[in-house]
XYZ file of C-alpha atoms in Angstrom:
752
model
C 81.315 49.407 -90.426
C 83.774 47.086 -92.843
C 85.596 50.263 -94.223
C 86.460 51.035 -90.483
C 87.779 47.943 -90.054
C 90.138 48.456 -92.884
C 90.843 51.768 -92.568
C 93.820 51.369 -91.191
C 95.354 49.728 -94.210
C 93.736 52.006 -96.620
C 95.537 54.933 -94.846
C 99.025 53.100 -95.150
C 98.515 52.478 -98.700
C 97.430 56.261 -99.450
C 100.403 57.347 -98.159
C 102.660 54.730 -99.722
C 100.757 55.496 -103.214
C 101.475 59.611 -102.735
C 104.887 58.947 -101.973
C 105.535 56.521 -104.744
C 104.089 58.648 -107.029
C 106.393 61.917 -105.783
C 109.306 59.206 -106.357
C 108.296 58.606 -109.968
C 108.082 62.018 -110.714
C 111.362 62.780 -109.570
C 113.203 60.037 -111.943
C 112.448 57.681 -114.659
C 112.784 53.267 -114.253
C 115.100 51.557 -116.138
C 113.183 49.706 -118.920
C 115.827 48.096 -120.115
C 118.692 46.006 -119.075
C 122.467 46.406 -120.604
C 123.723 43.416 -122.339
C 126.873 43.646 -120.203
C 127.201 45.859 -116.867
C 131.021 45.390 -115.816
C 129.767 46.362 -112.001
C 126.543 44.759 -112.047
C 125.212 41.187 -111.432
C 123.164 39.921 -114.431
C 121.521 37.008 -114.928
C 119.815 35.388 -118.026
C 117.149 32.940 -117.101
C 115.337 30.561 -119.618
C 112.779 27.586 -118.722
C 113.674 28.116 -115.117
C 117.279 27.931 -115.273
C 120.274 30.305 -115.479
C 121.401 30.076 -118.707
C 123.968 32.919 -118.684
C 125.658 34.523 -115.724
C 127.722 38.184 -115.714
C 131.632 37.805 -113.532
C 130.107 40.058 -110.853
C 127.352 37.516 -110.237
C 129.581 34.822 -110.515
C 132.726 36.442 -108.284
C 129.878 37.987 -105.377
C 127.248 35.708 -105.523
C 128.436 32.111 -106.396
C 125.734 32.119 -109.909
C 126.456 29.187 -112.275
C 124.806 28.311 -115.381
C 122.009 25.548 -114.518
C 121.091 26.819 -110.917
C 117.485 27.455 -109.982
C 117.127 31.354 -110.003
C 115.222 30.927 -106.773
C 118.199 29.248 -104.921
C 120.583 32.021 -106.517
C 118.046 34.862 -104.675
C 118.165 33.082 -101.633
C 122.007 32.687 -101.462
C 122.241 36.341 -102.323
C 119.567 38.075 -99.757
C 119.392 35.228 -97.353
C 116.862 36.152 -94.585
C 115.484 39.063 -96.578
C 115.002 37.114 -99.557
C 111.140 36.986 -99.349
C 110.309 40.122 -100.908
C 112.560 39.289 -103.672
C 111.016 35.587 -104.219
C 107.736 36.901 -104.306
C 108.787 39.474 -107.570
C 110.505 36.877 -108.723
C 107.566 34.446 -109.051
C 105.395 37.333 -109.731
C 107.865 38.236 -112.928
C 107.858 34.474 -113.780
C 104.054 33.966 -113.984
C 102.776 37.453 -114.938
C 106.100 39.069 -116.765
C 105.354 42.255 -114.764
C 108.573 44.172 -114.046
C 110.031 44.250 -110.721
C 112.400 46.348 -108.751
C 113.607 45.481 -104.965
C 115.674 46.881 -102.793
C 117.295 44.748 -100.019
C 119.992 43.832 -97.713
C 122.170 41.119 -99.102
C 124.020 38.487 -97.090
C 127.063 41.046 -96.400
C 124.565 43.795 -95.379
C 125.085 45.549 -98.483
C 122.162 47.707 -99.891
C 121.310 45.853 -103.034
C 118.902 46.835 -105.874
C 117.137 43.634 -107.942
C 115.531 44.849 -111.395
C 114.171 42.105 -113.488
C 112.008 42.294 -116.458
C 111.368 39.857 -119.623
C 113.334 39.849 -122.628
C 111.858 37.841 -125.358
C 111.515 34.434 -123.991
C 113.852 34.925 -121.421
C 114.080 36.948 -118.067
C 116.996 39.403 -117.164
C 117.835 40.084 -113.478
C 119.889 42.863 -112.565
C 121.765 43.099 -109.020
C 123.212 46.723 -108.300
C 124.964 47.550 -105.185
C 123.097 51.116 -104.287
C 125.327 54.092 -105.467
C 126.767 51.918 -108.562
C 124.913 52.099 -111.818
C 121.491 53.124 -111.685
C 121.025 55.066 -108.266
C 118.453 53.543 -105.937
C 115.818 55.576 -104.138
C 117.283 54.923 -101.045
C 120.535 56.639 -101.982
C 118.997 59.299 -103.963
C 118.807 62.969 -102.798
C 116.875 65.973 -103.923
C 118.225 69.375 -103.994
C 117.074 71.863 -101.840
C 117.750 74.999 -103.796
C 121.610 74.772 -103.454
C 122.285 71.516 -104.547
C 122.549 69.856 -100.791
C 121.119 66.723 -100.048
C 117.793 66.298 -98.333
C 118.346 63.340 -95.972
C 114.678 63.092 -94.870
C 113.572 62.693 -98.294
C 116.075 60.060 -98.846
C 114.957 58.174 -95.839
C 111.107 58.367 -96.995
C 112.196 57.534 -100.430
C 113.544 53.864 -99.091
C 111.015 53.202 -96.735
C 108.495 53.786 -99.027
C 110.219 51.671 -101.560
C 110.621 48.829 -99.352
C 106.927 49.009 -98.208
C 105.904 48.855 -101.911
C 107.799 46.015 -102.936
C 106.704 43.750 -99.617
C 103.397 45.370 -98.651
C 100.342 43.186 -100.300
C 98.993 45.936 -102.475
C 99.180 46.991 -105.918
C 99.882 51.035 -107.261
C 99.476 52.258 -110.561
C 99.681 55.373 -112.840
C 97.562 55.260 -116.013
C 96.053 57.052 -118.608
C 92.285 57.967 -118.891
C 91.637 55.181 -121.823
C 93.479 52.535 -119.371
C 97.236 52.480 -120.602
C 99.379 51.732 -117.608
C 102.156 54.374 -117.575
C 103.676 52.769 -114.381
C 102.623 49.627 -112.274
C 104.098 48.171 -109.023
C 103.286 45.312 -106.270
C 101.246 42.249 -106.080
C 98.091 41.130 -104.166
C 97.526 37.356 -103.547
C 93.998 36.429 -102.532
C 92.289 32.823 -102.054
C 95.664 31.463 -103.923
C 94.941 33.855 -106.620
C 97.698 36.578 -107.801
C 96.167 39.657 -109.109
C 98.096 41.561 -111.818
C 98.350 45.585 -112.089
C 96.661 45.078 -115.750
C 93.624 42.909 -114.328
C 92.866 45.461 -111.457
C 93.032 48.426 -114.067
C 91.160 46.973 -116.481
C 88.332 46.695 -114.151
C 88.822 49.968 -112.821
C 88.854 51.560 -116.021
C 85.385 49.571 -117.573
C 83.728 50.689 -114.487
C 84.936 54.281 -114.879
C 83.451 54.372 -118.542
C 80.304 52.683 -117.525
C 79.662 55.327 -114.928
C 80.726 57.971 -117.431
C 84.050 59.640 -115.815
C 86.620 58.780 -112.824
C 85.253 57.869 -109.580
C 87.885 59.066 -107.287
C 87.803 57.969 -103.445
C 87.403 54.326 -102.413
C 85.702 51.656 -104.213
C 84.830 48.238 -103.503
C 85.116 45.946 -106.796
C 84.777 42.374 -107.042
C 87.324 40.869 -109.779
C 86.087 37.682 -111.893
C 89.455 35.388 -111.893
C 87.594 32.821 -113.745
C 85.034 30.098 -113.207
C 82.940 32.739 -111.435
C 85.017 33.041 -108.775
C 85.075 36.494 -107.385
C 87.924 37.982 -105.389
C 87.231 41.017 -103.261
C 89.307 44.336 -103.902
C 89.229 47.722 -102.503
C 90.568 50.571 -104.617
C 91.416 54.216 -104.624
C 92.351 56.724 -107.322
C 92.871 60.375 -107.636
C 93.487 62.427 -110.711
C 97.278 63.797 -111.087
C 98.908 66.027 -113.389
C 99.905 65.660 -117.345
C 96.253 63.748 -117.765
C 97.430 61.024 -115.449
C 95.219 58.489 -112.721
C 97.207 57.506 -109.942
C 95.445 54.662 -107.898
C 96.167 51.639 -105.359
C 94.238 48.519 -104.861
C 94.411 46.257 -101.694
C 92.674 42.992 -100.623
C 89.520 43.650 -99.844
C 88.582 40.114 -98.204
C 88.403 41.208 -94.992
C 86.533 44.238 -95.391
C 84.199 42.000 -97.450
C 83.763 39.714 -94.467
C 83.499 42.741 -91.742
C 80.563 43.629 -94.093
C 79.104 40.334 -94.432
C 79.152 39.435 -90.836
C 77.515 42.904 -89.571
C 74.923 42.155 -91.945
C 74.159 39.025 -90.446
C 74.551 40.253 -86.930
C 71.811 43.340 -87.822
C 69.561 40.701 -89.429
C 69.856 38.408 -86.588
C 69.357 41.179 -83.923
C 66.468 42.572 -86.000
C 64.730 39.274 -86.142
C 65.527 38.633 -82.267
C 63.974 41.954 -81.361
C 61.320 41.310 -83.569
C 60.268 37.964 -81.863
C 60.942 39.358 -78.172
C 57.767 39.796 -76.240
C 59.257 42.437 -73.849
C 59.009 45.760 -75.549
C 62.334 47.936 -76.642
C 62.719 51.110 -77.355
C 66.020 53.107 -77.921
C 65.931 57.091 -78.208
C 68.952 59.211 -79.401
C 70.407 62.076 -77.668
C 67.972 64.524 -79.062
C 65.050 62.490 -77.688
C 64.046 60.917 -81.240
C 62.998 57.285 -81.347
C 65.507 55.462 -83.512
C 64.772 51.538 -82.609
C 61.747 50.012 -81.572
C 60.372 46.415 -81.835
C 56.645 45.079 -82.633
C 55.861 44.523 -79.250
C 56.158 48.083 -78.008
C 54.132 49.244 -80.940
C 51.456 46.966 -79.689
C 51.906 47.785 -75.967
C 51.843 51.313 -76.970
C 48.446 50.974 -79.163
C 50.555 53.188 -81.831
C 50.827 52.336 -85.576
C 54.385 51.420 -86.372
C 54.210 53.678 -89.294
C 53.897 56.496 -87.405
C 56.828 55.344 -85.078
C 58.720 54.665 -87.918
C 58.752 58.285 -88.542
C 60.995 58.671 -85.588
C 58.961 60.965 -83.335
C 60.342 62.280 -79.966
C 59.866 60.832 -76.744
C 57.730 63.939 -75.555
C 55.070 63.339 -78.874
C 55.045 59.561 -77.653
C 54.276 60.248 -74.029
C 51.733 63.005 -75.192
C 50.020 60.218 -77.342
C 49.961 57.458 -74.853
C 48.445 60.095 -72.258
C 45.592 60.619 -74.602
C 44.958 56.576 -75.219
C 45.033 56.520 -71.174
C 48.142 54.175 -71.609
C 50.341 56.046 -69.021
C 50.029 56.005 -65.132
C 47.618 58.610 -63.538
C 49.525 61.261 -62.239
C 48.677 64.494 -60.075
C 50.986 66.658 -62.177
C 51.610 64.932 -65.771
C 53.897 67.750 -67.297
C 56.370 67.401 -63.826
C 56.301 63.498 -64.575
C 56.923 63.805 -68.074
C 59.723 66.485 -67.457
C 61.647 64.427 -64.994
C 61.205 61.460 -67.592
C 63.180 63.830 -70.280
C 65.423 64.564 -67.505
C 67.351 61.323 -67.883
C 68.671 62.558 -70.903
C 70.923 64.994 -69.082
C 73.246 62.638 -68.063
C 72.578 59.233 -69.803
C 75.688 57.415 -68.265
C 74.439 57.733 -64.685
C 70.723 56.641 -65.648
C 69.068 53.466 -64.015
C 65.512 54.470 -64.212
C 62.836 51.506 -63.032
C 59.127 52.481 -62.295
C 55.901 50.130 -62.591
C 53.500 51.936 -64.785
C 49.741 50.641 -63.502
C 47.338 51.648 -66.022
C 43.467 52.561 -65.888
C 42.907 48.936 -67.680
C 44.174 46.940 -64.852
C 47.628 46.272 -67.048
C 51.080 46.513 -65.111
C 54.449 47.665 -67.130
C 57.570 47.545 -65.655
C 59.580 50.319 -67.333
C 63.414 50.396 -67.431
C 65.704 52.398 -68.780
C 69.725 52.020 -69.379
C 72.346 53.757 -70.906
C 73.012 53.211 -74.861
C 76.117 54.607 -76.678
C 76.297 57.843 -78.112
C 74.292 59.827 -75.500
C 71.274 57.254 -76.085
C 68.494 55.615 -73.832
C 67.037 52.476 -74.331
C 63.733 51.510 -72.956
C 62.223 48.617 -71.891
C 58.555 47.734 -71.285
C 58.094 44.296 -69.662
C 54.015 43.281 -69.100
C 54.152 41.954 -65.738
C 50.481 41.945 -65.073
C 50.235 38.241 -65.028
C 53.151 37.919 -62.855
C 51.841 40.215 -60.348
C 48.507 38.853 -60.323
C 49.992 35.243 -60.311
C 51.839 36.931 -56.968
C 48.803 38.078 -55.456
C 47.245 35.140 -55.717
C 50.176 32.875 -54.353
C 50.098 35.144 -51.417
C 46.371 35.072 -51.021
C 46.273 31.209 -51.083
C 49.526 31.371 -48.782
C 47.735 33.468 -46.251
C 44.531 31.219 -46.765
C 46.637 28.250 -46.296
C 48.159 29.554 -43.220
C 44.679 30.974 -41.479
C 43.548 27.139 -42.082
C 46.566 25.292 -40.664
C 46.569 27.760 -37.581
C 42.843 26.635 -36.758
C 43.979 23.197 -36.607
C 43.879 20.893 -33.593
C 46.927 19.062 -34.457
C 50.005 20.363 -33.929
C 52.216 21.094 -37.388
C 55.927 21.422 -38.260
C 57.636 21.280 -41.555
C 61.201 20.897 -41.776
C 63.261 21.976 -45.152
C 65.875 19.603 -46.673
C 68.771 21.045 -44.428
C 66.562 20.237 -41.559
C 65.551 23.719 -40.417
C 62.012 24.417 -39.474
C 60.051 26.228 -42.082
C 56.668 26.311 -40.536
C 55.092 25.820 -37.135
C 51.442 26.336 -35.872
C 49.844 27.889 -32.887
C 48.511 23.936 -31.512
C 52.056 22.658 -31.450
C 52.786 25.394 -29.177
C 49.479 24.762 -27.261
C 50.462 20.950 -26.946
C 54.089 21.243 -25.969
C 53.793 24.905 -23.756
C 56.478 26.486 -26.119
C 56.436 29.690 -27.855
C 57.772 31.321 -31.142
C 60.965 32.371 -29.102
C 61.621 28.875 -28.362
C 60.617 27.081 -31.293
C 60.281 29.151 -34.412
C 61.424 29.181 -38.032
C 65.329 28.686 -38.180
C 65.417 26.167 -35.417
C 67.038 22.981 -35.896
C 65.149 19.398 -35.925
C 67.654 18.055 -33.418
C 66.888 21.245 -31.304
C 63.064 20.954 -31.634
C 62.748 16.858 -31.000
C 65.502 17.415 -28.339
C 63.246 19.818 -26.315
C 60.294 17.125 -26.976
C 62.602 14.571 -25.330
C 62.489 16.320 -21.848
C 58.732 16.622 -21.852
C 58.330 12.812 -22.543
C 59.143 9.485 -21.202
C 60.403 8.069 -24.310
C 63.400 9.595 -25.603
C 64.478 7.126 -28.153
C 61.468 8.061 -30.432
C 62.620 11.723 -30.711
C 65.765 10.625 -31.820
C 64.751 8.560 -34.451
C 62.189 11.591 -35.234
C 65.354 13.777 -35.900
C 67.387 11.280 -37.938
C 64.140 10.985 -40.309
C 63.899 14.953 -40.512
C 67.122 15.409 -41.351
C 67.503 12.604 -43.435
C 69.984 10.182 -41.911
C 67.578 7.232 -42.263
C 64.973 5.734 -44.285
C 62.072 8.219 -45.293
C 58.795 6.136 -45.222
C 55.809 7.116 -43.548
C 55.459 6.135 -39.805
C 53.156 6.558 -36.695
C 54.121 6.263 -33.343
C 52.223 6.956 -30.143
C 54.255 8.345 -27.224
C 53.046 9.521 -23.346
C 53.995 12.953 -22.373
C 55.464 13.041 -18.554
C 51.983 14.835 -17.981
C 50.248 11.719 -18.693
C 48.892 12.957 -21.749
C 48.905 10.757 -25.021
C 50.327 12.040 -28.471
C 50.173 10.486 -31.579
C 53.282 11.063 -33.604
C 53.124 10.852 -37.504
C 56.251 11.660 -39.923
C 55.839 11.967 -43.513
C 58.260 13.046 -46.820
C 57.301 15.878 -48.595
C 58.556 17.040 -52.103
C 62.138 19.112 -52.231
C 63.528 16.315 -49.314
C 61.399 18.315 -46.757
C 59.458 16.911 -43.649
C 55.898 17.440 -42.534
C 55.398 16.380 -38.666
C 51.984 16.079 -36.996
C 51.413 15.828 -33.357
C 47.674 14.843 -32.277
C 46.711 15.026 -28.892
C 44.983 11.688 -28.192
C 44.291 12.205 -24.475
C 40.517 12.524 -24.641
C 40.344 9.472 -27.221
C 42.393 7.401 -24.750
C 40.561 8.312 -21.848
C 37.189 7.575 -23.656
C 38.324 4.351 -25.013
C 39.429 3.457 -21.500
C 36.212 4.063 -20.288
C 34.636 2.182 -22.631
C 36.872 -0.799 -21.932
C 36.228 -0.497 -18.305
C 32.305 -0.435 -18.969
C 32.525 -3.557 -21.242
C 34.350 -5.498 -18.480
C 31.460 -4.197 -15.986
C 28.528 -5.189 -18.447
C 30.125 -8.358 -19.110
C 30.073 -8.907 -15.040
C 26.643 -7.729 -15.028
C 25.895 -10.247 -17.817
C 27.249 -13.093 -15.937
C 25.503 -11.800 -12.577
C 22.163 -11.549 -14.515
C 22.890 -15.366 -15.863
C 23.631 -16.375 -12.407
C 20.502 -14.611 -11.048
C 18.175 -16.493 -13.679
C 19.857 -19.726 -12.724
C 19.422 -19.309 -9.360
C 15.690 -18.131 -9.760
C 15.022 -21.108 -11.770
C 16.477 -23.283 -9.161
C 15.138 -21.839 -5.990
C 11.763 -20.886 -7.112
C 10.938 -23.193 -9.419
C 11.800 -26.285 -6.968
C 9.649 -24.754 -4.003
C 6.749 -24.317 -6.474
C 7.047 -27.869 -7.504
C 7.207 -28.539 -4.180
C 4.053 -26.544 -3.409
C 1.974 -28.203 -6.532
C 2.650 -31.432 -4.941
C 1.481 -30.677 -1.870
C -1.538 -28.665 -2.876
C -2.636 -31.709 -5.300
C -2.432 -34.141 -2.277
C -4.888 -31.695 -0.049
C -6.843 -31.369 -3.362
C -7.191 -35.030 -3.306
C -7.403 -35.365 0.137
C -10.715 -32.879 0.502
C -12.244 -34.794 -2.280
C -11.992 -38.085 -0.263
C -12.814 -36.672 2.682
C -15.848 -34.433 0.897
C -14.637 -31.471 2.446
C -15.122 -28.402 0.338
C -13.655 -25.720 2.136
C -10.471 -27.630 2.294
C -10.876 -28.240 -1.640
C -11.227 -24.474 -2.382
C -8.198 -23.632 -0.329
C -6.033 -26.207 -1.994
C -7.588 -24.963 -5.476
C -6.426 -21.407 -4.846
C -3.042 -22.876 -3.452
C -2.705 -24.366 -7.066
C -3.703 -21.396 -8.798
C -1.630 -19.092 -6.883
C 1.542 -21.296 -7.637
C 0.230 -21.909 -11.122
C 0.403 -17.964 -11.531
C 3.861 -17.352 -9.864
C 4.788 -20.022 -12.133
C 4.222 -18.275 -15.243
C 5.560 -15.094 -13.906
C 8.870 -17.058 -13.471
C 8.643 -18.252 -17.155
C 8.328 -15.422 -18.642
C 11.079 -13.327 -16.971
C 13.361 -16.382 -17.821
C 11.901 -16.334 -21.307
C 12.727 -13.118 -21.713
C 16.226 -13.045 -20.033
C 17.165 -16.136 -21.974
C 15.639 -14.353 -25.003
C 18.302 -11.353 -24.969
C 20.732 -13.178 -23.779
C 21.014 -15.576 -26.833
C 20.568 -12.563 -29.001
C 23.645 -11.030 -27.685
C 25.837 -13.875 -29.657
C 27.989 -12.262 -32.583
C 27.602 -14.997 -34.391
C 24.040 -14.207 -35.176
C 24.252 -10.658 -36.056
C 21.886 -10.856 -39.051
C 18.727 -13.384 -39.777
C 16.076 -13.126 -42.358
C 12.572 -11.963 -41.567
C 10.961 -15.069 -41.756
C 13.644 -16.690 -39.623
C 12.672 -14.107 -36.978
C 8.971 -14.679 -36.904
C 9.862 -18.375 -36.454
C 11.998 -17.771 -33.415
C 9.316 -15.478 -32.040
C 6.437 -18.121 -32.343
C 8.784 -20.533 -30.529
C 9.422 -18.736 -27.651
C 5.669 -17.144 -27.407
C 3.965 -20.816 -27.848
C 4.161 -21.783 -24.391
C 2.398 -18.247 -22.997
C -0.172 -18.521 -26.214
C -1.241 -21.906 -24.676
C -1.561 -20.839 -21.149
C -3.746 -18.046 -22.022
C -5.821 -20.568 -24.158
C -5.205 -18.494 -27.348
C -4.414 -20.015 -30.775
C -0.502 -18.630 -32.318
C -0.291 -18.860 -36.213
C 2.302 -17.692 -38.400
C 1.369 -15.985 -41.888
C 4.789 -15.386 -44.041
C 4.479 -13.758 -47.765
C 7.505 -15.741 -49.519
C 8.338 -12.478 -51.594
C 9.906 -10.896 -48.687
C 10.692 -13.946 -46.490
C 14.154 -13.820 -47.228
C 15.047 -9.996 -46.256
C 18.055 -9.808 -43.908
C 17.831 -7.714 -41.333
C 19.885 -7.083 -37.932
C 18.847 -10.072 -35.419
C 18.711 -8.225 -32.005
C 16.669 -5.245 -32.407
C 14.013 -6.759 -34.372
C 13.610 -9.750 -32.377
C 13.049 -7.494 -29.365
C 10.233 -5.354 -31.185
C 8.583 -8.409 -32.572
C 8.705 -10.318 -28.849
C 7.300 -7.097 -27.108
C 4.702 -6.535 -29.689
C 3.241 -10.414 -29.751
C 3.438 -10.621 -26.070
C 1.098 -7.189 -25.193
C -1.174 -8.596 -27.922
C -1.169 -12.397 -26.139
C -1.745 -10.675 -22.809
C -4.613 -8.470 -23.893
C -6.381 -11.183 -25.564
C -9.257 -13.119 -24.607
C -9.064 -17.088 -24.139
C -10.488 -18.368 -27.769
C -8.733 -15.309 -29.815
C -6.493 -16.148 -32.790
C -2.986 -14.352 -32.822
C -1.096 -14.407 -36.068
C 2.404 -13.510 -36.723
C 3.397 -12.353 -40.248
C 5.310 -10.618 -42.535
C 3.827 -8.955 -45.980
C 5.119 -6.631 -48.385
C 3.966 -3.138 -48.078
C 5.318 -1.475 -51.347
C 7.363 1.583 -51.667
C 10.415 -0.246 -50.667
C 8.957 -1.321 -47.789
C 7.648 -4.325 -45.454
C 4.937 -5.007 -42.367
C 5.823 -7.015 -39.815
C 2.589 -7.374 -38.131
C 0.593 -9.200 -34.701
C -3.381 -9.926 -35.694
C -5.538 -10.442 -32.778
C -8.559 -12.103 -34.114
C -11.674 -12.294 -31.890
C -14.408 -14.954 -32.413
C -17.983 -14.206 -33.858
C -19.657 -11.150 -31.802
C -16.769 -9.849 -30.103
C -14.655 -6.602 -31.188
C -11.401 -5.091 -30.591
C -10.861 -1.500 -29.906
C -7.883 0.183 -31.122
C -8.777 3.078 -29.358
C -8.531 1.266 -25.895
C -5.439 -0.298 -26.963
C -3.764 3.281 -27.481
C -5.017 3.994 -23.935
C -3.892 0.943 -21.773
C -1.291 -0.631 -23.485
C 2.199 -0.157 -21.436
C 4.046 -1.503 -24.220
C 3.145 0.122 -27.250
C 5.176 3.348 -26.200
C 8.094 1.269 -25.921
C 7.477 -0.567 -29.387
C 7.377 2.541 -30.904
C 10.648 3.769 -29.541
C 12.314 0.645 -30.857
C 10.568 1.107 -34.058
C 11.793 4.872 -34.675
C 15.675 3.679 -34.024
C 15.046 1.242 -37.038
C 13.430 3.774 -38.855
C 10.196 1.873 -38.745
C 6.414 3.457 -37.649
C 3.971 1.734 -35.781
C 0.227 1.489 -36.505
C -3.007 -0.252 -35.293
C -5.265 -1.173 -38.206
C -8.952 -2.881 -37.533
C -9.692 -5.876 -39.536
C -12.941 -7.896 -40.132
C -15.522 -4.814 -39.354
C -13.513 -4.315 -35.855
C -13.474 -7.955 -35.002
C -9.979 -7.645 -35.259
C -6.879 -5.315 -34.613
C -3.620 -5.890 -36.630
C -0.562 -3.947 -34.880
C 1.946 -3.275 -38.171
C 5.596 -2.398 -37.775
C 6.282 -0.870 -41.371
C 9.982 -1.130 -41.999
C 11.773 0.272 -44.787
C 13.746 -2.285 -46.871
C 17.244 -0.918 -48.900
C 18.186 -3.273 -51.667
C 21.284 -4.054 -50.050
C 18.994 -5.962 -47.556
C 17.292 -7.861 -50.165
C 19.653 -10.653 -50.579
C 18.382 -14.396 -49.595
C 20.088 -16.319 -47.004
C 20.959 -20.007 -47.586
C 20.332 -20.767 -43.900
C 19.172 -19.016 -40.672
C 19.365 -21.420 -37.769
C 18.575 -19.503 -34.721
C 18.840 -21.274 -31.217
């Protein structure tokens, strides 16, 4: 408390006051000064200057008329002049009597007494032992008249302290009349007089109907509303007198304000804490708590303010199921209460898991005077987050362990933080060789011995240790066992590094096989082209010769009128013509597939596909003596589809129809919208009057129809046979689904 901070000062002041009152009772102070004192140094001061001096003052201290009294006091007392100067200033400004005992420059004990006389001030300096006796030289008689040195020493010390200490002492009557006063107090550049203090104390006592003994804190109004804090102490004395003293109360007032602000700050801080705080004294009573703990406990703050004991609080918490479940509650409670047996050694910490799923972390720590401070922290959310984090970490670890790619994570210091089992499988290592704590240089140094490209691993180690620029990069490296590994390095947050190892040996082998097959196919294609060229030359040339010779034989037979020879010649011509047609079909089909392998013609419109097929099959239709026509609906003519599959499908379907058709039939190739986002490609066989075309017969006998259906299924299409004209015709339909992206026109579609 503030009073505690000033206790030492007040105690000293009280001792001084009691001792001073004892001295006052022993002797009277000099009230007036003699006009002339042969053995004393007398100064008369007026208007701040010395106007008269006695011979001793001139002889011993060099005082002259016209000197400043402050200079005279400084010369007279030298280093000990400070108390005398303060007392003289009080005499000048307030007109209060003064009495100071101090050493002069010649180490003589000098008593200086001053008082106002009329409009002048008189100062008398006596060496102690001459003239008026000073308390430092006075002695009491102990029955037999012998001096008491202890009392004399005490009196001298008290006089000096009272003259120099920042305090005022007085003896007054109950009505406020001052019988004696001495000392001074200066606060905030304000010099306080005994009269001001005594008047204030008397007024307060009269207002309270009597004298109030003991320490009192008062604020003295020195003008303009400025209040000076004082601490006063009064006791009743003999002969209807009241003795008292006053000291500066600024420090106590400031300490009180500081303590009040501190308590207010602490109270507001505790009130806003989310952590519960409860302090129990040595008797287990609750002496302080904040709103958070009342909310955690679910107990009314008014009931807590009654200062219940910890036992009562625990019982109430148990009834509301806000304590952890225990097999022996009373033993658990007694263990908690047993902490007060040795509070200084308490270091209690425990998690309370409640039935509601809430977890409190409870801590107890020593508090002054045998008390204990309990802290209740709701860690439910923290525990849930930790559990969720561990679950996610475990799930992520399991997922990474199932990857086929080897993974390594290095920290900012280049030390390995994580490695999965796929890495060990790729490089044939284990946790003993490569594990958490291994440095990047060690890991990549091991990889260096397993591959035929060591420079790459030095670059990877520099990346992981931050010695090089950290941009994502990917490399392929071949191991010593002829396996291919794709290495990918990427920076992670916090200057960490992710390294991914992918075994691409199988994909590389597959790619190599595809390249080899592609080369083989290219060679086969070239060989097929050469074979076709050979067929075209080596078959057609002899056939043409056979045609020529057969024609000559036929003409000779006609001229010789030899029917048998003519028939033989006709047979030769027919066989040669049939062979030539077969060679032409094979050549046309091969030429068709080769021409469509050109990647420059990947897509073509449906109309262009119909046109190309018509041109290819025109010769075959003429040979079969059937009419070949096209029918294209303009609304679907410009739909674009892949070239080769569609041409093959339409070619096989049309060639099959032409092959079955009899002379005089009309074959129509066409496209028409089918609704529901589809389009029909059709080949229609129309027979002359009186003939019919059977769909069932075609289904049973056509060797091409199954092939056409297989090609159609790859395109997502369906093939159907639809009789038309009452059975006089049969339409083979391929119904294609059309996506919105395919419904776009093409500016041109040149088909070679």
